[in-house]
mmCIF file of C-alpha atoms in Angstrom:
data_model
loop_
_atom_site.group_PDB
_atom_site.id
_atom_site.type_symbol
_atom_site.label_atom_id
_atom_site.label_comp_id
_atom_site.label_asym_id
_atom_site.label_seq_id
_atom_site.Cartn_x
_atom_site.Cartn_y
_atom_site.Cartn_z
ATOM 1 C CA MET A 242 55.702 -14.006 52.305
ATOM 2 C CA MET A 243 54.374 -10.473 51.770
ATOM 3 C CA ALA A 244 50.871 -9.716 50.603
ATOM 4 C CA LYS A 245 50.608 -8.148 47.353
ATOM 5 C CA THR A 246 49.144 -4.612 47.341
ATOM 6 C CA PRO A 247 46.112 -4.226 45.140
ATOM 7 C CA THR A 248 46.720 -2.599 41.838
ATOM 8 C CA LYS A 249 44.189 -1.095 39.530
ATOM 9 C CA LYS A 250 44.107 -4.327 37.520
ATOM 10 C CA ASN A 251 43.011 -6.545 40.317
ATOM 11 C CA VAL A 252 40.800 -4.210 42.381
ATOM 12 C CA THR A 253 37.097 -4.561 41.775
ATOM 13 C CA LYS A 254 34.754 -1.855 42.729
ATOM 14 C CA THR A 255 31.429 -2.537 44.112
ATOM 15 C CA SER A 256 28.682 -0.595 42.510
ATOM 16 C CA LYS A 257 25.502 0.529 44.163
ATOM 17 C CA LYS A 258 23.875 0.838 40.831
ATOM 18 C CA LYS A 259 20.837 -1.442 40.362
ATOM 19 C CA GLU A 260 21.586 -3.960 37.654
ATOM 20 C CA ALA A 261 19.399 -3.720 34.536
ATOM 21 C CA ALA A 262 17.243 -6.719 33.650
ATOM 22 C CA PRO A 263 18.985 -8.795 31.001
ATOM 23 C CA ALA A 264 17.809 -8.146 27.412
ATOM 24 C CA PRO A 265 15.456 -10.799 26.214
ATOM 25 C CA SER A 266 17.171 -13.616 24.361
ATOM 26 C CA VAL A 267 16.143 -14.330 20.866
ATOM 27 C CA THR A 268 15.918 -17.987 21.892
ATOM 28 C CA GLU A 269 13.417 -17.367 24.627
ATOM 29 C CA PRO A 270 9.852 -18.200 23.708
ATOM 30 C CA VAL A 271 7.623 -15.293 22.936
ATOM 31 C CA ARG A 272 4.868 -15.219 25.519
ATOM 32 C CA PRO A 273 1.611 -13.805 24.234
ATOM 33 C CA ALA A 274 0.043 -11.121 26.342
ATOM 34 C CA PRO A 275 -3.130 -12.052 28.055
ATOM 35 C CA VAL A 276 -6.263 -11.639 25.844
ATOM 36 C CA GLY A 277 -7.456 -8.081 25.885
ATOM 37 C CA HIS A 278 -4.117 -6.456 26.800
ATOM 38 C CA ILE A 279 -2.601 -5.930 23.390
ATOM 39 C CA ASP A 280 -4.213 -4.968 20.172
ATOM 40 C CA ALA A 281 -3.399 -3.298 16.948
ATOM 41 C CA SER A 282 -3.528 0.078 18.621
ATOM 42 C CA VAL A 283 0.067 -0.543 19.587
ATOM 43 C CA LEU A 284 0.968 0.459 15.947
ATOM 44 C CA ASP A 285 -0.950 3.805 16.391
ATOM 45 C CA ARG A 286 0.902 4.531 19.547
ATOM 46 C CA LEU A 287 4.220 3.630 17.963
ATOM 47 C CA TYR A 288 3.385 6.006 15.021
ATOM 48 C CA ALA A 289 2.583 8.796 17.500
ATOM 49 C CA VAL A 290 6.019 8.259 19.237
ATOM 50 C CA VAL A 291 7.932 8.129 15.860
ATOM 51 C CA ALA A 292 6.117 11.242 14.604
ATOM 52 C CA SER A 293 6.919 13.099 17.858
ATOM 53 C CA ARG A 294 10.581 12.339 17.396
ATOM 54 C CA ARG A 295 10.836 13.841 13.930
ATOM 55 C CA ASP A 296 12.307 17.085 15.120
ATOM 56 C CA THR A 297 14.166 15.635 18.048
ATOM 57 C CA ASP A 298 17.964 15.649 18.431
ATOM 58 C CA PRO A 299 19.244 12.757 16.232
ATOM 59 C CA SER A 300 21.872 12.010 18.920
ATOM 60 C CA ILE A 301 19.270 10.990 21.432
ATOM 61 C CA SER A 302 16.565 9.357 19.225
ATOM 62 C CA HIS A 303 16.978 6.495 16.749
ATOM 63 C CA SER A 304 13.760 7.518 14.998
ATOM 64 C CA ALA A 305 15.047 11.133 14.593
ATOM 65 C CA ARG A 306 18.360 9.776 13.378
ATOM 66 C CA LEU A 307 16.727 7.760 10.721
ATOM 67 C CA LEU A 308 14.381 10.532 9.585
ATOM 68 C CA ALA A 309 17.297 13.003 9.447
ATOM 69 C CA ARG A 310 19.137 10.805 7.022
ATOM 70 C CA GLY A 311 16.467 11.286 4.387
ATOM 71 C CA THR A 312 13.938 9.127 2.435
ATOM 72 C CA GLY A 313 16.505 7.087 0.640
ATOM 73 C CA LYS A 314 18.188 5.895 3.924
ATOM 74 C CA VAL A 315 14.720 5.347 5.546
ATOM 75 C CA ALA A 316 13.637 3.259 2.570
ATOM 76 C CA GLN A 317 16.922 1.356 2.475
ATOM 77 C CA LYS A 318 16.614 0.474 6.176
ATOM 78 C CA PHE A 319 13.011 -0.694 5.746
ATOM 79 C CA GLY A 320 14.198 -2.957 2.827
ATOM 80 C CA GLU A 321 17.033 -4.343 4.873
ATOM 81 C CA GLU A 322 14.638 -5.234 7.757
ATOM 82 C CA ALA A 323 12.119 -6.833 5.311
ATOM 83 C CA VAL A 324 14.826 -8.976 3.807
ATOM 84 C CA GLU A 325 15.898 -10.146 7.313
ATOM 85 C CA CYS A 326 12.288 -10.954 8.067
ATOM 86 C CA LEU A 327 12.093 -12.956 4.831
ATOM 87 C CA ILE A 328 15.235 -14.933 5.638
ATOM 88 C CA GLU A 329 13.815 -15.941 9.088
ATOM 89 C CA ALA A 330 10.515 -16.952 7.467
ATOM 90 C CA VAL A 331 12.317 -19.115 4.888
ATOM 91 C CA ALA A 332 14.575 -20.579 7.521
ATOM 92 C CA GLY A 333 11.476 -21.495 9.622
ATOM 93 C CA ARG A 334 12.770 -19.659 12.656
ATOM 94 C CA LYS A 335 9.502 -18.506 14.235
ATOM 95 C CA LEU A 336 10.991 -16.639 17.309
ATOM 96 C CA GLU A 337 13.409 -14.762 15.147
ATOM 97 C CA LEU A 338 10.623 -14.059 12.574
ATOM 98 C CA VAL A 339 8.552 -12.457 15.421
ATOM 99 C CA GLY A 340 11.473 -10.149 16.308
ATOM 100 C CA GLU A 341 12.196 -9.278 12.659
ATOM 101 C CA SER A 342 8.525 -8.661 12.039
ATOM 102 C CA ALA A 343 8.447 -6.106 14.809
ATOM 103 C CA ASP A 344 11.597 -4.392 13.220
ATOM 104 C CA VAL A 345 9.771 -4.377 9.850
ATOM 105 C CA LEU A 346 6.634 -2.726 11.305
ATOM 106 C CA TYR A 347 8.722 -0.086 13.163
ATOM 107 C CA HIS A 348 10.698 0.841 9.973
ATOM 108 C CA LEU A 349 7.563 0.837 8.020
ATOM 109 C CA ILE A 350 6.136 3.376 10.451
ATOM 110 C CA VAL A 351 9.283 5.498 10.120
ATOM 111 C CA LEU A 352 8.788 5.304 6.365
ATOM 112 C CA TRP A 353 5.145 6.520 6.823
ATOM 113 C CA VAL A 354 6.245 9.404 9.017
ATOM 114 C CA ASP A 355 8.855 10.393 6.429
ATOM 115 C CA ALA A 356 6.327 10.248 3.628
ATOM 116 C CA GLY A 357 3.514 11.963 5.549
ATOM 117 C CA VAL A 358 1.258 8.831 5.479
ATOM 118 C CA THR A 359 -0.864 8.229 8.526
ATOM 119 C CA PRO A 360 -2.054 4.857 10.003
ATOM 120 C CA ASP A 361 -5.610 5.953 9.512
ATOM 121 C CA GLU A 362 -4.994 6.217 5.764
ATOM 122 C CA VAL A 363 -3.544 2.766 5.728
ATOM 123 C CA TRP A 364 -6.298 1.305 7.906
ATOM 124 C CA SER A 365 -9.029 2.948 5.705
ATOM 125 C CA GLU A 366 -7.414 1.261 2.663
ATOM 126 C CA LEU A 367 -7.310 -2.073 4.386
ATOM 127 C CA GLN A 368 -10.997 -1.670 5.407
ATOM 128 C CA ARG A 369 -11.984 -0.720 1.751
ATOM 129 C CA ARG A 370 -10.369 -3.924 0.593
ATOM 130 C CA GLN A 371 -11.938 -6.103 3.185
ATOM 131 C CA GLY A 372 -14.307 -8.640 1.632
ATOM 132 C CA ILE A 373 -12.909 -8.053 -1.885
ATOM 133 C CA SER A 374 -10.962 -10.925 -3.564
ATOM 134 C CA GLY A 375 -7.359 -10.145 -3.742
ATOM 135 C CA ILE A 376 -7.503 -11.018 -7.502
ATOM 136 C CA ALA A 377 -10.438 -8.705 -8.100
ATOM 137 C CA GLU A 378 -8.930 -5.890 -6.121
ATOM 138 C CA LYS A 379 -5.635 -6.088 -8.016
ATOM 139 C CA ALA A 380 -7.518 -6.147 -11.424
ATOM 140 C CA SER A 381 -9.415 -3.014 -10.421
ATOM 141 C CA ARG A 382 -6.261 -0.941 -9.986
ATOM 142 C CA PRO A 383 -5.424 1.571 -12.738
ATOM 143 C CA LYS A 384 -2.971 0.255 -15.247
ATOM 144 C CA GLN A 385 0.446 2.016 -15.109
#
């Protein structure tokens, strides 16, 4: 019996490329970072990255692509992510809620960059409200 000669279909090439680490699975537990390694400054750094991508080529930056599409699309994407976050919360899927929350925060920051809002402005507003009852704070807002 003659041996078959390999065809393109049944020949496998061996690659010397280093295999990338698999993407984290949504079902894997989220492992908190050791105390002192992560804090809210990650949001300031994310803002700086998104702001720096504003004028980048949209074909190489997701942030640039979102910003290039205009305020309406930026706001729509934020809304979609917020709804996905709510769905996971209502369903009680904590791990998925963590991932969707990160998406919401990213898209909120894109919205801030688009609108010219800085994290310091938001942090100042949060600090101003600290120690004030939510009911009292809302009642103090000007009527529209």
